[in-house]
Short mmCIF file of C-alpha atoms in Angstrom, two decimals:
data_model
loop_
_atom_site.label_atom_id
_atom_site.label_comp_id
_atom_site.label_asym_id
_atom_site.label_seq_id
_atom_site.Cartn_x
_atom_site.Cartn_y
_atom_site.Cartn_z
CA MET A 675 0.00 0.00 0.00
CA ASP A 676 1.26 3.47 -0.87
CA LEU A 677 1.02 5.47 2.34
CA LYS A 678 1.31 8.88 0.70
CA LYS A 679 -1.63 11.17 1.49
CA HIS A 680 -2.69 8.77 4.21
CA ILE A 681 -2.89 9.36 7.94
CA GLY A 682 -1.46 6.92 10.47
CA ILE A 683 -1.22 6.78 14.22
CA GLY A 684 1.52 5.97 16.70
CA PHE A 685 0.90 2.44 17.99
CA ARG A 686 0.80 2.55 21.78
CA LYS A 687 0.30 -0.35 24.16
CA ASP A 688 -2.23 1.75 26.10
CA PHE A 689 -4.76 1.50 23.32
CA SER A 690 -3.49 -1.40 21.23
CA GLU A 691 -6.24 -3.77 22.28
CA GLU A 692 -9.04 -1.36 21.47
CA LEU A 693 -7.40 -0.39 18.20
CA LEU A 694 -7.10 -4.01 17.14
CA GLU A 695 -10.49 -5.20 18.37
CA SER A 696 -12.66 -2.34 17.14
CA ASP A 697 -13.08 -0.08 14.14
CA ILE A 698 -13.41 3.14 16.09
CA LEU A 699 -9.97 4.32 15.07
CA LYS A 700 -9.22 3.89 11.39
CA PRO A 701 -5.60 4.83 10.68
CA ALA A 702 -4.20 3.89 7.29
CA PHE A 703 -1.03 2.67 8.99
CA ILE A 704 0.63 2.50 12.37
CA GLU A 705 4.05 3.67 13.49
CA LEU A 706 6.06 2.15 16.32
CA ALA A 707 9.42 2.49 17.98
CA PRO A 708 11.36 -0.71 17.26
CA GLU A 709 13.16 -0.35 20.61
CA ASN A 710 9.89 -1.01 22.37
CA TRP A 711 9.27 -4.29 20.53
CA ILE A 712 12.56 -5.91 19.57
CA GLY A 713 13.12 -9.10 21.53
CA MET A 714 9.71 -8.97 23.16
CA GLY A 715 7.68 -12.17 23.20
CA GLY A 716 4.49 -13.42 24.79
CA TYR A 717 1.34 -11.33 24.86
CA TRP A 718 2.90 -8.27 23.25
CA LYS A 719 4.42 -10.21 20.39
CA LYS A 720 0.98 -11.62 19.66
CA GLN A 721 -0.49 -8.11 19.73
CA LEU A 722 2.19 -6.94 17.34
CA ALA A 723 1.46 -9.83 15.00
CA LYS A 724 -2.23 -8.89 15.00
CA ALA A 725 -1.34 -5.27 14.34
CA ALA A 726 0.90 -6.28 11.45
CA GLU A 727 -1.96 -8.25 9.93
CA LYS A 728 -4.32 -5.31 10.14
CA PHE A 729 -2.08 -2.35 9.29
CA PRO A 730 1.09 -1.48 7.39
CA ILE A 731 3.83 -0.58 9.87
CA THR A 732 6.38 2.22 9.80
CA CYS A 733 9.23 2.54 12.31
CA HIS A 734 10.30 5.61 14.23
CA GLY A 735 13.35 4.99 16.39
CA LEU A 736 14.34 6.47 19.73
CA SER A 737 17.81 5.20 20.58
CA LEU A 738 19.88 5.32 17.42
CA SER A 739 21.40 8.52 18.78
CA ILE A 740 22.55 9.69 15.39
CA GLY A 741 23.98 12.92 16.83
CA SER A 742 26.01 11.24 19.56
CA PRO A 743 29.78 11.61 19.87
CA ASP A 744 29.82 7.87 20.70
CA GLU A 745 30.32 5.16 18.13
CA LEU A 746 27.19 3.81 16.44
CA ASP A 747 25.74 0.67 18.03
CA TYR A 748 26.06 -1.75 15.12
CA GLU A 749 24.54 -4.69 16.93
CA PHE A 750 21.47 -2.61 17.68
CA ILE A 751 21.22 -1.34 14.09
CA ASN A 752 21.30 -4.90 12.82
CA LYS A 753 18.53 -5.84 15.23
CA ILE A 754 16.46 -2.98 13.83
CA LYS A 755 17.16 -4.23 10.33
CA LYS A 756 16.01 -7.73 11.20
CA PHE A 757 12.91 -6.41 12.95
CA MET A 758 11.93 -4.27 9.96
CA LYS A 759 12.39 -7.20 7.62
CA GLU A 760 10.22 -9.40 9.81
CA TYR A 761 7.38 -6.86 9.83
CA ASN A 762 7.84 -5.67 6.25
CA VAL A 763 8.63 -2.11 7.30
CA LYS A 764 9.46 0.21 4.41
CA ILE A 765 9.87 3.49 6.25
CA TYR A 766 12.34 4.13 9.05
CA SER A 767 12.88 7.47 10.71
CA GLU A 768 14.88 8.75 13.66
CA HIS A 769 15.45 11.96 15.58
CA LEU A 770 18.09 14.52 14.76
CA SER A 771 19.34 14.52 18.31
CA TYR A 772 21.41 12.40 20.67
CA ALA A 773 20.18 10.06 23.37
CA LYS A 774 23.45 8.47 24.38
CA CYS A 775 26.71 10.14 25.35
CA ASP A 776 29.95 8.89 26.88
CA ASN A 777 28.61 5.35 26.96
CA ALA A 778 25.41 6.17 28.87
CA HIS A 779 21.90 6.01 27.43
CA LEU A 780 19.60 8.84 28.51
CA TYR A 781 16.33 7.71 26.88
CA ASP A 782 15.42 11.22 25.75
CA LEU A 783 16.33 13.55 22.92
CA LEU A 784 19.07 16.09 23.58
CA PRO A 785 19.82 19.00 21.25
CA ILE A 786 22.95 18.74 19.13
CA PRO A 787 25.22 21.80 18.78
CA PHE A 788 24.37 23.39 15.43
CA ARG A 789 27.94 23.30 14.15
CA GLU A 790 29.70 22.45 10.94
CA ASP A 791 31.73 19.60 12.47
CA ALA A 792 28.51 18.10 13.82
CA VAL A 793 27.00 18.29 10.32
CA LYS A 794 29.91 16.31 8.87
CA HIS A 795 29.91 13.84 11.76
CA ILE A 796 26.17 13.16 11.51
CA ALA A 797 26.03 13.02 7.71
CA LYS A 798 28.71 10.34 7.75
CA ARG A 799 26.80 8.34 10.35
CA ILE A 800 23.53 8.62 8.46
CA LYS A 801 25.20 7.26 5.34
CA GLU A 802 26.58 4.39 7.35
CA VAL A 803 23.19 3.56 8.84
CA GLN A 804 21.54 3.73 5.43
CA ASP A 805 24.18 1.38 4.02
CA ILE A 806 23.61 -1.16 6.77
CA LEU A 807 19.82 -0.96 6.59
CA GLU A 808 19.81 -0.82 2.78
CA MET A 809 17.07 1.77 2.92
CA PRO A 810 16.84 5.52 3.31
CA LEU A 811 16.66 7.08 6.73
CA ALA A 812 14.37 10.03 7.41
CA ILE A 813 15.59 12.34 10.15
CA GLU A 814 13.18 14.37 12.24
CA ASN A 815 13.56 17.99 13.27
CA VAL A 816 13.25 17.74 17.05
CA SER A 817 11.80 20.14 19.56
CA TYR A 818 14.34 21.72 21.89
CA TYR A 819 14.24 24.06 24.85
CA THR A 820 17.64 25.60 24.54
CA PRO A 821 20.28 25.66 21.83
CA VAL A 822 23.72 24.46 22.88
CA ALA A 823 26.93 25.94 21.52
CA ALA A 824 25.25 26.82 18.23
CA GLU A 825 27.31 28.33 15.42
CA MET A 826 24.58 28.29 12.77
CA ASP A 827 20.80 28.48 12.73
CA GLU A 828 18.63 25.41 13.04
CA ALA A 829 17.26 25.40 9.49
CA THR A 830 20.77 25.63 8.05
CA PHE A 831 21.90 22.81 10.32
CA ILE A 832 19.07 20.51 9.25
CA SER A 833 19.39 21.39 5.57
CA SER A 834 23.14 20.84 5.59
CA ILE A 835 22.77 17.37 7.09
CA VAL A 836 20.03 16.39 4.68
CA ASN A 837 21.96 17.67 1.69
CA GLU A 838 25.28 16.18 2.74
CA SER A 839 23.95 12.76 3.72
CA GLY A 840 21.25 12.39 1.07
CA CYS A 841 18.76 11.27 3.69
CA ASN A 842 15.10 12.18 3.83
CA LEU A 843 13.46 14.61 6.20
CA LEU A 844 10.66 13.81 8.58
CA LEU A 845 9.01 17.16 9.09
CA ASP A 846 7.43 17.35 12.52
CA VAL A 847 5.04 20.26 12.16
CA ASN A 848 4.29 20.43 15.87
CA ASN A 849 8.01 20.62 16.63
CA VAL A 850 8.35 23.55 14.28
CA TYR A 851 5.49 25.26 16.08
CA VAL A 852 6.96 24.49 19.53
CA ASN A 853 10.42 25.68 18.52
CA SER A 854 9.12 28.82 16.85
CA PHE A 855 7.35 29.72 20.11
CA ASN A 856 10.23 28.81 22.40
CA HIS A 857 12.91 30.44 20.27
CA LYS A 858 10.78 33.25 18.89
CA TYR A 859 11.02 32.73 15.17
CA ASN A 860 8.50 32.58 12.35
CA ALA A 861 7.37 29.01 11.79
CA ARG A 862 6.44 29.49 8.13
CA ASP A 863 9.76 31.12 7.32
CA PHE A 864 11.51 28.24 9.03
CA ILE A 865 9.64 25.68 6.96
CA ASN A 866 10.33 27.64 3.77
CA ASN A 867 14.04 27.33 4.53
CA LEU A 868 14.04 23.54 4.80
CA PRO A 869 14.87 21.20 1.90
CA LEU A 870 11.19 20.51 1.23
CA ASP A 871 11.86 18.27 -1.75
CA LYS A 872 13.40 15.81 0.73
CA VAL A 873 10.42 15.66 3.07
CA SER A 874 9.15 12.09 3.03
CA TYR A 875 6.94 11.97 6.10
CA ILE A 876 5.11 14.32 8.46
CA HIS A 877 4.44 14.15 12.19
CA MET A 878 1.60 15.93 13.95
CA ALA A 879 1.14 16.07 17.71
CA GLY A 880 -0.10 18.01 20.70
CA HIS A 881 1.97 19.91 23.24
CA GLU A 882 1.66 21.72 26.56
CA GLN A 883 2.40 25.36 27.20
CA ILE A 884 3.80 25.48 30.73
CA SER A 885 4.65 29.19 30.96
CA ASP A 886 4.49 32.42 28.97
CA THR A 887 7.71 31.49 27.25
CA VAL A 888 7.92 27.70 27.13
CA ILE A 889 6.01 24.95 25.36
CA ILE A 890 6.92 21.34 26.11
CA ASP A 891 6.49 18.80 23.33
CA THR A 892 4.51 16.28 25.36
CA HIS A 893 2.44 14.35 22.81
CA GLY A 894 -0.12 14.35 25.60
CA GLN A 895 -2.75 16.75 24.29
CA ALA A 896 -4.88 17.19 21.19
CA VAL A 897 -3.34 19.00 18.22
CA ILE A 898 -4.20 22.71 18.44
CA ASP A 899 -5.61 24.89 15.65
CA PRO A 900 -2.42 26.86 14.91
CA VAL A 901 -0.60 23.55 14.32
CA TYR A 902 -3.34 22.45 11.93
CA ASP A 903 -2.95 25.80 10.15
CA LEU A 904 0.79 25.27 9.89
CA PHE A 905 0.18 21.75 8.63
CA GLU A 906 -2.18 22.98 5.93
CA TYR A 907 0.32 25.63 4.93
CA THR A 908 3.02 22.96 4.73
CA THR A 909 0.99 20.57 2.60
CA HIS A 910 0.78 23.24 -0.09
CA LEU A 911 4.58 23.22 -0.31
CA LEU A 912 5.12 19.48 -0.45
CA LYS A 913 4.55 16.49 -2.60
CA PRO A 914 2.17 14.01 -0.94
CA VAL A 915 3.72 12.07 1.93
CA PRO A 916 2.41 9.91 4.79
CA VAL A 917 1.21 11.84 7.83
CA LEU A 918 1.27 10.53 11.37
CA LEU A 919 -0.60 11.54 14.52
CA GLU A 920 1.49 11.01 17.66
CA ARG A 921 -0.29 10.59 20.98
CA ASP A 922 1.78 9.09 23.78
CA PHE A 923 0.14 10.24 27.02
CA ASN A 924 -3.30 11.18 28.35
CA ILE A 925 -4.81 8.87 25.77
CA PRO A 926 -8.38 10.02 25.13
CA GLU A 927 -11.33 8.00 23.83
CA LEU A 928 -10.40 6.64 20.42
CA GLU A 929 -13.26 8.65 18.88
CA GLU A 930 -11.30 11.80 19.74
CA LEU A 931 -8.18 10.50 18.02
CA GLN A 932 -10.27 9.57 14.99
CA THR A 933 -11.64 13.13 14.90
CA GLU A 934 -8.07 14.39 14.69
CA ILE A 935 -7.24 11.91 11.95
CA THR A 936 -10.33 12.91 10.00
CA ARG A 937 -9.38 16.57 10.24
CA MET A 938 -5.94 15.78 8.81
CA GLU A 939 -7.50 13.66 6.08
CA ASN A 940 -9.68 16.58 5.09
CA ILE A 941 -6.70 18.89 4.88
CA VAL A 942 -4.65 16.58 2.69
CA ALA A 943 -7.70 15.85 0.54
CA LYS A 944 -8.08 19.57 -0.07
CA THR A 945 -4.48 20.12 -1.13
CA TRP A 946 -2.82 16.95 -2.34
CA ASN A 947 -5.79 15.52 -4.19
CA LYS A 948 -6.44 18.67 -6.17
CA LYS A 949 -3.10 19.29 -7.73
CA PRO A 950 0.24 17.61 -8.20
CA ALA A 951 3.22 18.30 -6.04
CA ILE A 952 4.87 21.66 -6.36
CA ALA A 953 8.00 20.99 -4.32
CA MET B 1056 35.72 14.43 12.65
CA LEU B 1057 33.66 15.76 15.56
CA LYS B 1058 35.69 18.45 17.28
CA GLU B 1059 36.62 17.91 20.88
CA SER B 1060 35.01 21.22 21.78
CA THR B 1061 31.67 20.02 20.38
CA HIS B 1062 32.00 16.68 22.13
CA ILE B 1063 32.66 18.48 25.41
CA GLN B 1064 29.50 20.55 25.05
CA GLN B 1065 27.46 17.42 24.40
CA SER B 1066 29.04 15.64 27.34
CA LYS B 1067 28.31 18.54 29.68
CA LEU B 1068 24.62 18.52 28.82
CA ALA B 1069 24.36 14.74 29.08
CA GLU B 1070 26.21 14.72 32.39
CA TYR B 1071 23.86 17.37 33.74
CA CYS B 1072 20.86 15.26 32.73
CA ARG B 1073 22.29 12.32 34.65
CA ASN B 1074 23.44 14.03 37.86
CA GLY B 1075 21.49 17.28 38.01
CA ILE B 1076 24.59 19.35 38.76
CA MET B 1077 24.39 22.54 36.72
CA PRO B 1078 27.32 22.55 34.31
CA LYS B 1079 29.76 25.39 33.86
CA ASP B 1080 30.71 26.74 30.46
CA LEU B 1081 27.79 25.29 28.54
CA LEU B 1082 27.81 27.74 25.66
CA GLY B 1083 24.91 29.74 24.27
CA VAL B 1084 22.18 28.10 26.30
CA THR B 1085 18.89 29.57 27.47
CA ALA B 1086 19.80 29.08 31.13
CA GLU B 1087 16.26 29.24 32.48
CA ASN B 1088 15.20 26.34 30.22
CA LEU B 1089 18.08 23.99 30.87
CA HIS B 1090 16.40 22.34 33.85
CA HIS B 1091 13.67 20.94 31.58
CA TYR B 1092 16.19 18.50 30.16
CA ARG B 1093 17.24 17.21 33.56
CA ARG B 1094 13.57 16.93 34.58
CA LEU B 1095 12.43 15.15 31.41
CA VAL B 1096 15.36 12.73 31.27
CA PHE B 1097 15.26 11.86 34.95
CA ASN B 1098 11.47 11.42 34.94
CA ILE B 1099 11.69 8.85 32.17
CA ALA B 1100 14.18 6.84 34.21
CA LEU B 1101 12.14 7.23 37.38
CA ASP B 1102 8.84 6.27 35.72
CA THR B 1103 10.47 3.22 34.19
CA LEU B 1104 11.83 2.05 37.54
CA GLU B 1105 8.62 2.75 39.45
CA THR B 1106 6.66 0.75 36.88
CA ALA B 1107 9.12 -2.15 37.09
CA TYR B 1108 9.43 -2.16 40.89
CA PRO B 1109 6.01 -1.12 42.27
CA ILE B 1110 6.35 -3.10 45.53
CA THR B 1111 9.82 -1.79 46.33
CA HIS B 1112 8.75 1.71 45.38
CA SER B 1113 5.74 1.72 47.68
CA PHE B 1114 7.63 -0.03 50.49
CA LEU B 1115 10.66 2.26 50.70
CA ASP B 1116 10.34 5.74 52.16
CA LYS B 1117 10.06 8.29 49.39
CA GLU B 1118 13.32 9.91 50.45
CA VAL B 1119 15.17 6.61 50.32
CA TRP B 1120 13.67 5.65 46.97
CA ASP B 1121 14.45 9.04 45.44
CA LYS B 1122 18.02 9.00 46.76
CA LEU B 1123 18.55 5.49 45.42
CA ASN B 1124 17.36 6.54 41.99
CA LEU B 1125 19.36 9.75 41.95
CA GLU B 1126 22.54 7.85 42.80
CA TYR B 1127 21.81 5.09 40.32
CA PHE B 1128 21.21 7.40 37.40
CA SER B 1129 24.24 9.56 38.13
CA GLU B 1130 26.68 6.75 38.92
CA HIS B 1131 25.55 4.05 36.51
CA LYS B 1132 25.88 4.36 32.74
CA CYS B 1133 22.79 2.72 31.27
CA GLN B 1134 23.84 0.29 28.59
CA THR B 1135 20.67 -0.96 26.97
CA PRO B 1136 19.13 1.06 24.13
CA GLN B 1137 15.76 -0.41 25.16
CA VAL B 1138 14.45 1.52 28.15
CA TRP B 1139 12.13 -1.29 29.28
CA ARG B 1140 15.16 -3.50 29.85
CA MET B 1141 16.94 -0.84 31.92
CA PRO B 1142 15.42 -1.92 35.30
CA LEU B 1143 17.62 -5.02 35.21
CA GLU B 1144 20.63 -2.70 35.30
CA PHE B 1145 19.11 -1.03 38.36
CA TYR B 1146 18.89 -4.41 40.09
CA ASP B 1147 22.50 -5.23 39.14
CA HIS B 1148 23.60 -1.83 40.42
CA CYS B 1149 21.88 -2.40 43.78
CA VAL B 1150 23.53 -5.82 44.13
CA LYS B 1151 26.93 -4.48 43.17
CA LYS B 1152 26.70 -1.57 45.58
CA ASP B 1153 25.25 -3.81 48.28
CA ILE B 1154 22.41 -1.39 48.84
CA GLN B 1155 20.57 -3.95 50.95
CA SER B 1156 23.32 -3.81 53.57
CA GLN B 1157 23.45 -0.03 53.44
CA LEU B 1158 19.70 0.13 54.08
CA ASN B 1159 19.71 -2.79 56.49
CA LEU B 1160 17.13 -4.56 54.34
CA PRO B 1161 18.67 -8.00 53.78
CA PHE B 1162 15.78 -9.09 51.54
CA LEU B 1163 16.06 -6.15 49.13
CA ASN B 1164 17.99 -8.03 46.43
CA ASP B 1165 15.42 -10.81 46.49
CA LEU B 1166 12.53 -8.38 46.32
CA LEU B 1167 13.98 -6.46 43.37
CA PHE B 1168 14.81 -9.67 41.54
CA PHE B 1169 11.33 -11.06 42.17
CA GLU B 1170 9.76 -7.93 40.68
CA TRP B 1171 12.15 -7.96 37.73
CA LEU B 1172 11.40 -11.63 37.05
CA GLU B 1173 7.71 -10.98 36.62
CA LEU B 1174 8.48 -8.37 33.96
CA ASP B 1175 11.20 -10.50 32.43
CA VAL B 1176 9.08 -13.64 32.08
CA HIS B 1177 6.14 -11.65 30.75
CA THR B 1178 8.19 -9.96 28.05
CA MET B 1179 10.99 -12.44 27.27
CA ASP B 1180 11.37 -13.50 23.69
CA ASP B 1181 9.33 -16.52 22.64
CA ILE B 1182 11.06 -19.86 23.05
CA ALA B 1183 10.08 -22.68 20.70
CA TYR B 1184 8.06 -25.39 22.42
CA PRO B 1185 9.42 -28.95 22.10
CA ALA B 1186 7.54 -31.50 20.03
CA TYR B 1187 5.52 -33.53 22.51
CA THR B 1188 2.78 -36.10 22.83
CA GLU B 1189 0.08 -36.57 25.45
CA LYS B 1190 0.71 -40.30 25.56
CA GLY B 1191 3.49 -41.67 27.68
CA ASP B 1192 4.65 -42.97 30.99
CA TRP B 1193 5.54 -40.43 33.70
CA MET B 1194 8.26 -42.63 35.11
CA ASN B 1195 9.92 -43.90 31.94
CA ASP B 1196 9.52 -41.19 29.30
CA ILE B 1197 11.17 -37.81 29.13
CA ILE B 1198 8.72 -35.19 30.35
CA ALA B 1199 8.13 -32.15 28.11
CA ILE B 1200 7.97 -28.79 29.87
CA ASN B 1201 6.91 -25.29 28.83
CA PRO B 1202 10.33 -23.74 28.15
CA GLU B 1203 9.17 -20.22 29.05
CA HIS B 1204 9.93 -20.38 32.75
CA ARG B 1205 12.47 -19.63 35.45
CA LEU B 1206 13.24 -21.54 38.64
CA VAL B 1207 14.84 -19.29 41.24
CA LYS B 1208 15.97 -19.50 44.81
CA PHE B 1209 15.35 -16.75 47.34
CA SER B 1210 16.66 -16.24 50.85
CA TYR B 1211 13.47 -14.47 51.91
CA PRO B 1212 9.85 -15.27 51.01
CA VAL B 1213 9.40 -12.07 49.00
CA HIS B 1214 6.99 -13.89 46.70
CA LEU B 1215 4.73 -14.93 49.58
CA PHE B 1216 4.56 -12.02 51.99
CA ALA B 1217 4.69 -8.23 52.01
CA PRO B 1218 8.12 -6.65 52.60
CA THR B 1219 6.96 -5.44 56.00
CA GLU B 1220 6.73 -9.06 57.11
CA MET B 1221 10.34 -9.94 56.33
CA THR B 1222 12.31 -10.65 59.51
CA ASP B 1223 15.35 -12.69 60.46
CA LYS B 1224 12.96 -15.49 61.31
CA THR B 1225 11.60 -15.64 57.78
CA ALA B 1226 15.07 -16.07 56.26
CA GLY B 1227 15.56 -19.47 54.67
CA ASP B 1228 15.64 -21.29 51.36
CA TYR B 1229 12.67 -20.57 49.13
CA PHE B 1230 12.11 -21.74 45.57
CA LEU B 1231 9.86 -20.09 43.05
CA LEU B 1232 8.77 -21.43 39.70
CA ILE B 1233 7.64 -18.68 37.35
CA TYR B 1234 6.21 -19.46 33.95
CA ARG B 1235 4.34 -17.84 31.10
CA GLU B 1236 1.08 -19.36 29.90
CA LYS B 1237 1.23 -20.01 26.20
CA GLU B 1238 -2.17 -18.75 25.12
CA SER B 1239 -2.77 -15.79 27.42
CA GLY B 1240 0.83 -14.76 27.99
CA ASN B 1241 -0.01 -14.37 31.69
CA VAL B 1242 2.72 -15.01 34.23
CA GLN B 1243 2.05 -17.60 36.91
CA PHE B 1244 3.94 -18.18 40.15
CA MET B 1245 4.37 -21.36 42.14
CA ASP B 1246 6.13 -21.65 45.46
CA VAL B 1247 7.81 -25.06 45.57
CA SER B 1248 9.72 -26.95 48.23
CA ILE B 1249 13.41 -27.72 47.84
CA LEU B 1250 12.49 -31.34 47.03
CA TYR B 1251 10.12 -30.36 44.22
CA ALA B 1252 12.59 -27.77 42.99
CA TYR B 1253 15.17 -30.54 42.71
CA ILE B 1254 12.78 -32.92 40.95
CA PHE B 1255 11.68 -30.19 38.56
CA GLU B 1256 15.23 -29.15 37.74
CA GLN B 1257 16.20 -32.74 36.98
CA ILE B 1258 13.24 -33.55 34.72
CA ASN B 1259 13.76 -30.20 33.02
CA ASN B 1260 17.27 -31.43 32.23
CA GLY B 1261 15.75 -34.49 30.59
CA VAL B 1262 16.41 -36.99 33.36
CA LEU B 1263 13.77 -39.74 33.64
CA LEU B 1264 11.52 -39.36 36.68
CA LYS B 1265 12.29 -42.89 37.87
CA ASP B 1266 15.99 -42.00 38.04
CA VAL B 1267 15.32 -38.64 39.64
CA LEU B 1268 13.37 -40.32 42.41
CA VAL B 1269 16.12 -42.79 43.18
CA GLU B 1270 18.57 -39.92 43.52
CA ALA B 1271 16.16 -37.77 45.52
CA ASN B 1272 15.34 -40.61 47.87
CA THR B 1273 19.00 -40.78 48.88
CA LEU B 1274 19.80 -37.09 48.69
CA PHE B 1275 16.92 -36.00 50.89
CA GLN B 1276 17.13 -39.14 53.09
CA ILE B 1277 13.50 -39.95 52.53
CA ASN B 1278 13.95 -43.71 52.52
CA ASP B 1279 10.43 -44.35 51.24
CA ILE B 1280 10.47 -44.48 47.44
CA THR B 1281 6.78 -45.41 47.23
CA LEU B 1282 5.70 -42.35 49.17
CA LEU B 1283 8.14 -40.19 47.21
CA LYS B 1284 6.76 -41.50 43.92
CA GLU B 1285 3.19 -40.73 44.99
CA HIS B 1286 4.06 -37.15 45.96
CA ALA B 1287 6.19 -36.57 42.87
CA LEU B 1288 3.44 -37.81 40.57
CA ASN B 1289 0.91 -35.53 42.26
CA PHE B 1290 3.31 -32.63 41.74
CA ILE B 1291 3.87 -33.45 38.06
CA LYS B 1292 0.17 -33.99 37.44
CA ASP B 1293 -0.60 -30.65 39.06
CA LEU B 1294 1.87 -29.03 36.66
CA LYS B 1295 0.19 -30.87 33.79
CA GLN B 1296 -3.19 -29.54 34.86
CA ARG B 1297 -1.72 -26.05 34.70
CA ASN B 1298 -0.47 -26.83 31.17
CA PHE B 1299 3.03 -26.15 32.41
CA VAL B 1300 4.04 -29.74 31.97
CA LEU B 1301 3.07 -30.43 28.38
CA GLY B 1302 3.30 -34.20 28.16
CA PHE B 1303 6.15 -36.32 26.86
CA LEU B 1304 8.94 -35.48 24.46
CA LYS B 1305 8.54 -37.04 21.04
CA ASN B 1306 11.48 -39.19 20.06
#
């Protein structure tokens, strides 16, 4: 199945049973973090097998740590490769961040210094990962709450890595919104400055504003109207790609998630079905 | 290719996330937002450990639990890329640091391991079942067993009683059989005596029950093979009823 123009949802254990046993939520595909499933047997392996029968699966990793100073974990990458083969996964994405440093995993996404040496370092690693996996990697623009030792702007950093490595870009529209608020820049200008012809996938999500100046990218709330507006704006600039709704916490009734999916479907129907890609 | 100066900046942020000590010379940061990283990273670790060890978490004073976690995350370098496997490293850390002696809780290692085992058996990778048949002779055929199990020994009955009931008097040798039901994936627990633990371990190694009983009769100084056989068969048949003993290995 071609997932372009279709809307998927992040597969979470919290609602896996209801998703698999009912037709309330009707995603075109599901996305999961391979780290949460590799080597897992028993009940959850059975659930995953059921999910794989019902939906196409895409993978969105958490621990590759592509921006880490540490060496890549080749054993882990090969496990991901095997997992994706087993579940016929054709799309793999990861975060443009680091989650491991000095031989310690942190299990969250830390901001990489926007620097030229980091661009070269990461581009080389992306190529290596792509060679091992024998498939393209899509890297996601992450949300961040402070820059660290930056020597260039974020859009330049992302673009340089994409151009130098030849990888794809997972454009997380909510992250752009969050970052534009936290770092006081124009979200549309930021998107305009990305290599939009390399966007192969979109993420949408909710967030939480915790103060006048800070939004935290929680994936625990419904997507807000300004993010839908930014999404609609973005779709006009891109060729059709798969779109994913992420919801990790405060899981609502599945009807509410379906309402969000339907709203995204209506937006992509309006833009991508009317005219060919312009990017 | 990565400059040392860039590496240092990354290390400083990562170190701060692990130990909470505000770093010096972290360049160009929005200082008032830096704490979000420490909070978010540490909360993931804490949530993971509290989910894995709910009994220990609710038993220990909050101060003690928090201190234990703070020390663990700052001193230990987590090795697994899969966060759900990380609690095993916490257990190993506590054993290595002999936390149970520090806290004067001599059953702590057992308690943590018991909690980890439940998670481990529930999630462990599937193991292929042996080919077996329902027809056979308990004494003279090799007994087929659900391979998705663990047999463990504890020094305290952490699987039977609440931590508040652990005293010097309860110390002893305890054996627990933990297995995963094939269809449901549910984890089941069975407290077994040292004799049954021995019998189980032997038949699990493929020794014929008739030979196991001869050995056990001597080893445990029972001196009544008929009585031993009756009890052993009841034990095996109980395991069969639970679908834990499958039947007999096919030749």
